[in-house]
mmCIF file of C-alpha atoms in Angstrom:
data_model
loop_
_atom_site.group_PDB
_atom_site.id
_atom_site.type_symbol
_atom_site.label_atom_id
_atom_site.label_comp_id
_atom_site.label_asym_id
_atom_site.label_seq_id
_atom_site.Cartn_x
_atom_site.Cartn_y
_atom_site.Cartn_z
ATOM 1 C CA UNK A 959 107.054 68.920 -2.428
ATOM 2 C CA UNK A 960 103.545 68.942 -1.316
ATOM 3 C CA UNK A 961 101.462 66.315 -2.427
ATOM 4 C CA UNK A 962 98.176 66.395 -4.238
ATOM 5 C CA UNK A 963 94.779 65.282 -2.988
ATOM 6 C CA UNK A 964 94.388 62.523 -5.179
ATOM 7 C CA UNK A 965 97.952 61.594 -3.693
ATOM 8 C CA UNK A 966 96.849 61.674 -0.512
ATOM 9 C CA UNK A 967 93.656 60.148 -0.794
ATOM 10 C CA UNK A 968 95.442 56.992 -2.160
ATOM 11 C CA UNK A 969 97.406 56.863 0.925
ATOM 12 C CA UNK A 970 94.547 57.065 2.948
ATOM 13 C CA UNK A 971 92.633 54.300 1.349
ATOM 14 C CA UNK A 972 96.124 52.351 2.337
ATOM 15 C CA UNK A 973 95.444 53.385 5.939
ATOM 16 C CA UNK A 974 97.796 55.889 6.354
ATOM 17 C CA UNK A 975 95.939 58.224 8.968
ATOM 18 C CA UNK A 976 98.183 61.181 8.673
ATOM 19 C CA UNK A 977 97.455 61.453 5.089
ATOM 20 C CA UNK A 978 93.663 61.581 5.964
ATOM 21 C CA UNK A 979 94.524 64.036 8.702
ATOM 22 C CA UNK A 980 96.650 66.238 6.168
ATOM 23 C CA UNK A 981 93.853 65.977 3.648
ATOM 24 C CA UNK A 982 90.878 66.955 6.437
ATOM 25 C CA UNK A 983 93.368 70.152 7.993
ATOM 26 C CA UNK A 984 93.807 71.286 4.273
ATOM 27 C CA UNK A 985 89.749 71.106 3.593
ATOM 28 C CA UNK A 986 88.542 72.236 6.920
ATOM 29 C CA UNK A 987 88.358 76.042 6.388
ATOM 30 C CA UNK A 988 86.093 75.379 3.075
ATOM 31 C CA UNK A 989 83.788 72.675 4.696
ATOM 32 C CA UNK A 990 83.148 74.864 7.205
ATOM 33 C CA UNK A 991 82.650 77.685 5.057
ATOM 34 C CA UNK A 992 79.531 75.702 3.477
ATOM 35 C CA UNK A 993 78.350 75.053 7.194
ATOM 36 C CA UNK A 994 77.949 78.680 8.034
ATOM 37 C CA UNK A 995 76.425 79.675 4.431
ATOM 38 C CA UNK A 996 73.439 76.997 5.755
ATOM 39 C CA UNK A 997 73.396 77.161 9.281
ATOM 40 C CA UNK A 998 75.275 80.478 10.229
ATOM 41 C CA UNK A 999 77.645 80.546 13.215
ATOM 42 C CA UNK A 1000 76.917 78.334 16.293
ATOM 43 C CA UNK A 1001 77.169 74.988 17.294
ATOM 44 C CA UNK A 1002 75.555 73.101 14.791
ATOM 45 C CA UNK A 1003 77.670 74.401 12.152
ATOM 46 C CA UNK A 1004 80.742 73.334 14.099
ATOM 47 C CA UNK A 1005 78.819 69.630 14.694
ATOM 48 C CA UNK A 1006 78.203 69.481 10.974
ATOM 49 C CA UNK A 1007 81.977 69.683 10.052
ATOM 50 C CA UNK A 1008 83.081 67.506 12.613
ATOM 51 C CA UNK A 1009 80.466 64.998 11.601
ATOM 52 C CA UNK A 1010 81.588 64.892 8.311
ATOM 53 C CA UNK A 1011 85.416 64.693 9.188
ATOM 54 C CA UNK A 1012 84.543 61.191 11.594
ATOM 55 C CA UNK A 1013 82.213 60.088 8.194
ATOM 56 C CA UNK A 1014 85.263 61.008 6.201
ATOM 57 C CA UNK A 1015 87.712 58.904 8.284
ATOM 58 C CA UNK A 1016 85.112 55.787 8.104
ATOM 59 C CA UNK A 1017 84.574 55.839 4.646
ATOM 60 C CA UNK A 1018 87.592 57.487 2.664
ATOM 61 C CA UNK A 1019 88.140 53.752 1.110
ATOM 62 C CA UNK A 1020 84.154 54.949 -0.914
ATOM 63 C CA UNK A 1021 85.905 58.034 -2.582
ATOM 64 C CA UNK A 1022 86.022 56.973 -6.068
ATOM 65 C CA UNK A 1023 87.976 60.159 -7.406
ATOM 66 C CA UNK A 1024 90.241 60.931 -5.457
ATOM 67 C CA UNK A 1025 90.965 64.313 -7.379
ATOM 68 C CA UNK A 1026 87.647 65.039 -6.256
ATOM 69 C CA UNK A 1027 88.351 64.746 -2.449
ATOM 70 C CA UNK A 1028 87.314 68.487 -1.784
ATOM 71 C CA UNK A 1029 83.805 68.316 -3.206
ATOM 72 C CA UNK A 1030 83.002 65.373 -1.768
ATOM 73 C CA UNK A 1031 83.694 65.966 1.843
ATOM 74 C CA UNK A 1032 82.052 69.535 1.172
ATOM 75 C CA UNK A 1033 78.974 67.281 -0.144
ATOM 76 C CA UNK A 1034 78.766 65.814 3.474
ATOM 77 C CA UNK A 1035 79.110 68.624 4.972
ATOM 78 C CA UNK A 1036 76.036 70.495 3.043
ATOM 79 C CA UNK A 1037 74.055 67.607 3.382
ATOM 80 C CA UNK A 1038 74.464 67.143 6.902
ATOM 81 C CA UNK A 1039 73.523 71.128 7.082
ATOM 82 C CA UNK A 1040 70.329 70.982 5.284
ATOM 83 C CA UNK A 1041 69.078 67.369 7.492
ATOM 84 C CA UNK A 1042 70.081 69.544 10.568
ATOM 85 C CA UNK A 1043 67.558 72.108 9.026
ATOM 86 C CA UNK A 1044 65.147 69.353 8.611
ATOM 87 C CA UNK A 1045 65.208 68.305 12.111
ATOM 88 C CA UNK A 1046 66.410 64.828 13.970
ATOM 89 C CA UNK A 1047 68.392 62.966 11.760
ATOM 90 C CA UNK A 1048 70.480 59.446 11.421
ATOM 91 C CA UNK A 1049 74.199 59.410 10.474
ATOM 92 C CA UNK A 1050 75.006 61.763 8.135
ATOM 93 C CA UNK A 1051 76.390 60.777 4.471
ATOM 94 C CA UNK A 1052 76.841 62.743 1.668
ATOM 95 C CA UNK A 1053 75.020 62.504 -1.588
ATOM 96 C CA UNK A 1054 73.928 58.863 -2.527
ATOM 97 C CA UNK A 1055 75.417 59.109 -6.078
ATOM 98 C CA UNK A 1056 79.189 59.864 -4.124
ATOM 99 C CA UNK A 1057 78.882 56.123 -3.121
ATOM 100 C CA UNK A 1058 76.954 54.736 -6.179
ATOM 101 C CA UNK A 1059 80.323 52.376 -7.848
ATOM 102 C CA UNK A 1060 80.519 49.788 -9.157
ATOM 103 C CA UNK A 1061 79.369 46.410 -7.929
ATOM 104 C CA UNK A 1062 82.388 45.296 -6.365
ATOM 105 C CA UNK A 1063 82.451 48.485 -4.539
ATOM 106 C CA UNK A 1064 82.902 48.129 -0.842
ATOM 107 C CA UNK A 1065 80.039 49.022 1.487
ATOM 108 C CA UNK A 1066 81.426 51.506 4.412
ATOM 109 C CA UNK A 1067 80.966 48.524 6.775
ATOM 110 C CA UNK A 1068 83.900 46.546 4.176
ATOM 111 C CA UNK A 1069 85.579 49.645 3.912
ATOM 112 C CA UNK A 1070 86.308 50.169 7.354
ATOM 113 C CA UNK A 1071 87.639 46.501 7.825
ATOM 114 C CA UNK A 1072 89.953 46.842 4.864
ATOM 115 C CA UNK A 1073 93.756 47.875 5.682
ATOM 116 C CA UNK A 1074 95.490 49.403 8.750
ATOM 117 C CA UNK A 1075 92.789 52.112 9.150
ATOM 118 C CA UNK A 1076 90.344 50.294 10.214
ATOM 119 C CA UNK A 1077 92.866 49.239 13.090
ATOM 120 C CA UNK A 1078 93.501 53.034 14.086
ATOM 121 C CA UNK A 1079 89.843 54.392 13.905
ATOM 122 C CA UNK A 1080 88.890 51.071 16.471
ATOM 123 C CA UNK A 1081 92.153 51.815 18.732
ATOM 124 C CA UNK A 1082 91.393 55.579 18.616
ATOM 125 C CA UNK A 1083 87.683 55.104 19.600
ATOM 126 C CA UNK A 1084 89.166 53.085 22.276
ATOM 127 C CA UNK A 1085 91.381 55.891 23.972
ATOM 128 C CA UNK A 1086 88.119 57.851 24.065
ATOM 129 C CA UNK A 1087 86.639 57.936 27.682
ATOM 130 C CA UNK A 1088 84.048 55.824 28.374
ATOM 131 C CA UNK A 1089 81.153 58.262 28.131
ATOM 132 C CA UNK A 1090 82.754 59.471 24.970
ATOM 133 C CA UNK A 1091 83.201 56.085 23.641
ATOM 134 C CA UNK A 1092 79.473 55.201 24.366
ATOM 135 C CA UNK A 1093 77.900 58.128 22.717
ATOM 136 C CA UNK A 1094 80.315 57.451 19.819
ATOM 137 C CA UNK A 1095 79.140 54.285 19.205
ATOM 138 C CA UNK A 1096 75.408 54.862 19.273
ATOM 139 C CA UNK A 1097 76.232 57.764 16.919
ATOM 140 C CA UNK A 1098 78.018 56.196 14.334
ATOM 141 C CA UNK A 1099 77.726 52.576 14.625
ATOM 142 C CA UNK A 1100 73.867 51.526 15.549
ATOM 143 C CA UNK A 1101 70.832 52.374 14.725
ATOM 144 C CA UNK A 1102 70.164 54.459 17.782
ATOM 145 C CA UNK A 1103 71.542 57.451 16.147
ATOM 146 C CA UNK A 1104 69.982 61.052 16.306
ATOM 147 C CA UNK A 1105 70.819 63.180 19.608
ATOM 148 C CA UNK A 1106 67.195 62.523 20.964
ATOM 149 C CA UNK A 1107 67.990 58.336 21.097
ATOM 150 C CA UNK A 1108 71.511 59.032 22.308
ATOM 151 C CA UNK A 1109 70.055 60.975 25.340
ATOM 152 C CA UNK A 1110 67.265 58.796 25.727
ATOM 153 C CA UNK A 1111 69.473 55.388 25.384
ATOM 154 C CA UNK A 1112 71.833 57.144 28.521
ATOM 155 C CA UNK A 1113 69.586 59.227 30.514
ATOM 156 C CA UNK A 1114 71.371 62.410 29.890
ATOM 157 C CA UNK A 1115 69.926 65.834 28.557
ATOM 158 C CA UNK A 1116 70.516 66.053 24.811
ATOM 159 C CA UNK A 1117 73.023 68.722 25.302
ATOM 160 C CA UNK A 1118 74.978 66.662 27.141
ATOM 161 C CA UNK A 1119 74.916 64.561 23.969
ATOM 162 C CA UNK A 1120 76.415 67.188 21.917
ATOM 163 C CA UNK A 1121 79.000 67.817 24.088
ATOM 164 C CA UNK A 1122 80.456 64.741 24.771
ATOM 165 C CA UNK A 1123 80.124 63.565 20.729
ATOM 166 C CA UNK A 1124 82.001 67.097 20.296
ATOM 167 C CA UNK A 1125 84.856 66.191 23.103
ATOM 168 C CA UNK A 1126 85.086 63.082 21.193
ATOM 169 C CA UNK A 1127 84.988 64.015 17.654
ATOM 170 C CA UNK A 1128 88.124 66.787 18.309
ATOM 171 C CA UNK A 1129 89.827 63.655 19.828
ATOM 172 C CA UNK A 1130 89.374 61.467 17.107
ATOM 173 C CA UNK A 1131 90.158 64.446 14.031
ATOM 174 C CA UNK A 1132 93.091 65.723 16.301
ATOM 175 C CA UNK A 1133 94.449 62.208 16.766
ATOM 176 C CA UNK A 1134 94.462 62.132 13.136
ATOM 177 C CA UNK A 1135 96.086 65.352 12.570
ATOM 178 C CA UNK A 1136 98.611 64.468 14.923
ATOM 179 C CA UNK A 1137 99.009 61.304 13.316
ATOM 180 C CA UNK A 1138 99.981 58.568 16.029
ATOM 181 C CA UNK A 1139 101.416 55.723 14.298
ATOM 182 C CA UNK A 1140 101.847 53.099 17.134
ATOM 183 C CA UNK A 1141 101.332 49.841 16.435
ATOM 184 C CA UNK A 1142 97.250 48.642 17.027
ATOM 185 C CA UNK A 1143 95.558 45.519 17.581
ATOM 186 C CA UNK A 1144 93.889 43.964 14.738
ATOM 187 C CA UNK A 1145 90.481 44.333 15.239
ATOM 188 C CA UNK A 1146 88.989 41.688 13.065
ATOM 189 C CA UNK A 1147 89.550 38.269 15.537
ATOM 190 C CA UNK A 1148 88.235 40.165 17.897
ATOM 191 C CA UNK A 1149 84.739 42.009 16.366
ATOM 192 C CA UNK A 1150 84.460 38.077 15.053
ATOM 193 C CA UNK A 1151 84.894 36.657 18.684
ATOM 194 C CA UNK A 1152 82.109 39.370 19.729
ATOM 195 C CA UNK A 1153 79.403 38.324 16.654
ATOM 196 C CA UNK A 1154 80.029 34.785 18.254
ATOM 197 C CA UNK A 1155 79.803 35.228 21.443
ATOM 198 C CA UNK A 1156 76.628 37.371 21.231
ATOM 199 C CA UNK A 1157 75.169 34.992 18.767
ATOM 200 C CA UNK A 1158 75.380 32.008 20.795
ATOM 201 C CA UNK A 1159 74.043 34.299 23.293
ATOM 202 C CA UNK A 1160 71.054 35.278 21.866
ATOM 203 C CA UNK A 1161 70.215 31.400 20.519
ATOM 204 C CA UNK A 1162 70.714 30.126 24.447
ATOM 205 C CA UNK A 1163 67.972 32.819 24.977
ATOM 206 C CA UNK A 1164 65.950 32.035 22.664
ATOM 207 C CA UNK A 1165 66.380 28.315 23.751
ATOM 208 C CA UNK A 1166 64.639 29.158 27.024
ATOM 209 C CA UNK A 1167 67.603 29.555 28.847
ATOM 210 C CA UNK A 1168 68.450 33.049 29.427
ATOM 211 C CA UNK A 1169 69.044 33.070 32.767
ATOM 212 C CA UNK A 1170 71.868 30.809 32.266
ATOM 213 C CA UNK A 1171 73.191 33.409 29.889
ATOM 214 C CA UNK A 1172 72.909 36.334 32.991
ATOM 215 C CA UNK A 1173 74.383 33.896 35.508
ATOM 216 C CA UNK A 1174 77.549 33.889 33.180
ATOM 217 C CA UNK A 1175 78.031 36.716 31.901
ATOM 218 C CA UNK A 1176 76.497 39.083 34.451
ATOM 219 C CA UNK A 1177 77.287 40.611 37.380
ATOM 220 C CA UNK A 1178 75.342 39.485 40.221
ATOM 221 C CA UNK A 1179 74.656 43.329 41.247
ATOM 222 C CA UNK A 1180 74.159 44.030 37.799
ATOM 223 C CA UNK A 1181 71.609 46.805 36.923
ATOM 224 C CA UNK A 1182 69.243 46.598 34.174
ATOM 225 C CA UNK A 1183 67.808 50.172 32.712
ATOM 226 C CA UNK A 1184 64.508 50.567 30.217
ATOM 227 C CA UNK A 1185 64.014 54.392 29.474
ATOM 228 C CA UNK A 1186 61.071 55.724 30.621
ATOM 229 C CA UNK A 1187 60.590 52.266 32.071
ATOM 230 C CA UNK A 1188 61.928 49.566 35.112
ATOM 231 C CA UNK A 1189 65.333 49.464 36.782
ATOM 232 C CA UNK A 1190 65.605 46.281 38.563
ATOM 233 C CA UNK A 1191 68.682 43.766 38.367
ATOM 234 C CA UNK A 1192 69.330 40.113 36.755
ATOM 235 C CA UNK A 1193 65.812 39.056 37.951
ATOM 236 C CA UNK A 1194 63.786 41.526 36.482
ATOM 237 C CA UNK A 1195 65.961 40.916 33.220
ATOM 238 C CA UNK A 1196 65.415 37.193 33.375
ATOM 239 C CA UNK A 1197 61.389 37.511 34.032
ATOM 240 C CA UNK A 1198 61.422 39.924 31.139
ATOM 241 C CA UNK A 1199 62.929 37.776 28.673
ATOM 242 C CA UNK A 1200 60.661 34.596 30.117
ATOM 243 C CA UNK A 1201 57.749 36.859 29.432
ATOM 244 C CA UNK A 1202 58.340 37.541 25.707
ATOM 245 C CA UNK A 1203 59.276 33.889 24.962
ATOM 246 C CA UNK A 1204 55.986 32.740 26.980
ATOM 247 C CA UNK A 1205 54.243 35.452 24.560
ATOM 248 C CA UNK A 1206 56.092 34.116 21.328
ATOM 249 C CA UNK A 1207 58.181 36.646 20.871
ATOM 250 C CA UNK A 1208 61.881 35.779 18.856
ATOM 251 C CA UNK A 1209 64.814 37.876 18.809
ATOM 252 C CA UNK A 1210 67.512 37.930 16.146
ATOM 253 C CA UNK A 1211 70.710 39.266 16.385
ATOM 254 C CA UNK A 1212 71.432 41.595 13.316
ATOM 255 C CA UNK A 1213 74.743 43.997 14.778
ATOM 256 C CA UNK A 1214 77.515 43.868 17.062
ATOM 257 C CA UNK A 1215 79.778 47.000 18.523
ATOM 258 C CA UNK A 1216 82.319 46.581 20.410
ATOM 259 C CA UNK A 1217 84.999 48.966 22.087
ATOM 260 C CA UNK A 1218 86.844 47.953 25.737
ATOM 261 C CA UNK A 1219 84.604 47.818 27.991
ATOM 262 C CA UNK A 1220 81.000 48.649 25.838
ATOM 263 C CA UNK A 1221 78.712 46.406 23.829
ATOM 264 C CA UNK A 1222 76.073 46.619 21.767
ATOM 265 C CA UNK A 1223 73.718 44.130 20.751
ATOM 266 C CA UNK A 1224 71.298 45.461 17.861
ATOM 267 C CA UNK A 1225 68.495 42.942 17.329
ATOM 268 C CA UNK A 1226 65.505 42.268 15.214
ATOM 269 C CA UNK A 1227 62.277 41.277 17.585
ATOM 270 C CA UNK A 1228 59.715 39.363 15.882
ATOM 271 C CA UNK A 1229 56.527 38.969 17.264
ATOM 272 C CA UNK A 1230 54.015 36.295 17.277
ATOM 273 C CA UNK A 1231 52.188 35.864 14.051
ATOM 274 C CA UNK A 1232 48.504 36.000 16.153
ATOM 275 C CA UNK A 1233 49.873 39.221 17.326
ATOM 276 C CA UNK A 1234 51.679 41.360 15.028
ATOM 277 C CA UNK A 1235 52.513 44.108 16.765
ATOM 278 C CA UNK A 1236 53.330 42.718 20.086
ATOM 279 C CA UNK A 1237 56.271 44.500 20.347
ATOM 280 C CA UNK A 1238 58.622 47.136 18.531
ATOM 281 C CA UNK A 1239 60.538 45.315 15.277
ATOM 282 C CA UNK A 1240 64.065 46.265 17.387
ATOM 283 C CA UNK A 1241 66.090 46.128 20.279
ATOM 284 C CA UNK A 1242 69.465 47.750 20.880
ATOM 285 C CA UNK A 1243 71.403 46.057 24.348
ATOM 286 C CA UNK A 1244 73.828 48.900 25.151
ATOM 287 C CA UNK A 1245 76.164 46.909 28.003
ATOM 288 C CA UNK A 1246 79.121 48.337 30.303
ATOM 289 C CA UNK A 1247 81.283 46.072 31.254
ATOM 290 C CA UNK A 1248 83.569 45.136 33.942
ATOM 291 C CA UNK A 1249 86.377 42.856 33.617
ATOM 292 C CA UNK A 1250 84.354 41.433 30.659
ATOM 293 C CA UNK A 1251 80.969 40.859 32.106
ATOM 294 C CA UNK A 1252 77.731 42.899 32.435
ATOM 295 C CA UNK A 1253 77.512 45.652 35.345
ATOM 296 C CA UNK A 1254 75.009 47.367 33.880
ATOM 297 C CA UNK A 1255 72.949 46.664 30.409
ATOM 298 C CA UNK A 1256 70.398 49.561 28.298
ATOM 299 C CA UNK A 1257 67.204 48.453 26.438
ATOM 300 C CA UNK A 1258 66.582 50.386 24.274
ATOM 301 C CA UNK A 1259 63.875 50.402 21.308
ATOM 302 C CA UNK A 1260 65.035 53.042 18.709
ATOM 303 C CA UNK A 1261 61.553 52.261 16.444
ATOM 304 C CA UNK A 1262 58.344 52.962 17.197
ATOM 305 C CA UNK A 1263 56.333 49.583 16.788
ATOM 306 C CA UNK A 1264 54.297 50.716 13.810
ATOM 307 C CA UNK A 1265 57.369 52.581 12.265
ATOM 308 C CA UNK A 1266 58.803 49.731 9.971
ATOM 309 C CA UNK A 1267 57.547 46.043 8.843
ATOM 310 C CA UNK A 1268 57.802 43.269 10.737
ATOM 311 C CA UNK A 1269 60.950 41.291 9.825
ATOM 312 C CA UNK A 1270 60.227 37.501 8.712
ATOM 313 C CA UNK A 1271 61.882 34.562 9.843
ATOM 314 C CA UNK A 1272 63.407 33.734 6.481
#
């Protein structure tokens, strides 16, 4: 007997991935129906659907009616249409009232971490190559979202972009179709053992001693890359961080990625009260690793300085 959506959708909120991949396979002709009625054929259409199936698999614990499956992942889907329309974009989401419930409603950050899903998006992510992985993570997980901060956070052309979160996007939604149900490592000790560790991290910096902090958890032929700016190695890393302390600059950390061997740091940067606008109100440290330290570490601003207000220190 075939089950229903609601049916499914239950299942899926109790981490069963191949009733989210049965529910996504029976919806994907009519969500991409709605991307061609906006955007017509071409690739964007196709990146509009898949966007909304890896939103789908994050946040399928949000869906509030489950009978209701169909219109809600066709709400993503026309929403991230008409923002594609509108130009550069963060991560897509469907209508805000789809996620308005009640108060003890999870947020899609709880959601995620709730039940054996969670488990299989992380180990899924994880079987993605490494520039697959990377791009995946910017995209989904930081603030460093749109194509033009992917491309600019790993020096590739933007098309490049696309075609790497499109490899990885048919990996993850395929994976789910085909429904791999081996066993996965839980993936809460160890995001909480990365918040630590990049916590205490960021306080030893911010203690004035950061280059204790790169002599233990760098490479010594580590590379450090600024966009449009510097490549140099642990020194230039070390004076850089000097500098902005010297210059009373403080750094909080805010959000932690982590999948094998990348790690992202997202920070708030607060500048000196004498001087406001010192620097940009974020950072986002995009490391590689190798055998768990640094070979090569991004810095990346994905705000212009004037773009948002200054955190405070409360």
């Amino acid at each position: 007997m075939t089950q229903s959506d609601a049916e499914l959708v239950v299942l899926a909120q109790a981490g069963d991935a191949a009733a989210l991949g049965a529910l996504l396979a029976r919806h994907e002709a009519t969500m991409r129906a709605v991307a061609l009625s906006i955007l017509g054929y071409g690739p964007d259409a196709e990146d509009a659907v898949q966007d909304a199936m890896v939103v789908a698999l994050r946040r399928i614990g949000e869906v509030r009616d489950p009978a209701a499956v169909g219109p809600w992942l066709r709400a993503i889907v026309r929403n991230n249409s008409r923002m594609t329309l509108r130009g550069p974009r963060a991560v897509p989401v469907a209508e805000p009232e789809w996620f308005a419930g009640a108060a003890d409603t999870p947020t899609p950050e709880e959601a995620l971490d709730q039940g054996e899903m969670r488990d299989w998006v992380w180990h899924a992510i994880g079987q993605l190559s490494e520039p697959d992985r990377l791009v995946t993570l910017l995209r989904y997980f930081s603030d460093a979202s749109s194509y033009e901060q992917i491309a600019a956070v790993c020096g590739v052309p933007v098309g490049t972009v696309r075609s790497r979160l499109s490899h990885a996007r048919r990996a993850l939604t395929g994976g789910l179709r085909a429904a791999a149900s081996a066993a996965h490592t839980d993936i809460t000790a160890s995001g909480a053992s990365r918040w630590r560790e990049g916590r205490d991290m960021i306080a030893t910096a911010m203690g004035g001693d950061f280059d204790r902090v790169v002599r233990e958890s760098w490479w010594p032929d580590a590379e450090l890359v600024v966009p449009g700016g510097p490549r140099g190695g642990r020194d230039l890393a070390i004076a850089g961080m000097n500098r902005d302390l010297t210059a009373g600059v403080r750094q909080r950390l805010r959000n932690v990625v982590a999948s094998g061997d990348v790690l992202i740091w997202e920070t708030d940067l607060i500048s000196p009260p004498d001087d406001p606008e010192h620097c940009p109100p974020a950072a986002l440290w995009l490391q590689v690793l190798r055998e768990g330290r640094v070979r090569q570490l991004t810095l990346f601003h994905p705000v212009a300085a004037r773009a948002i207000r200054q955190p405070s220190l409360v």
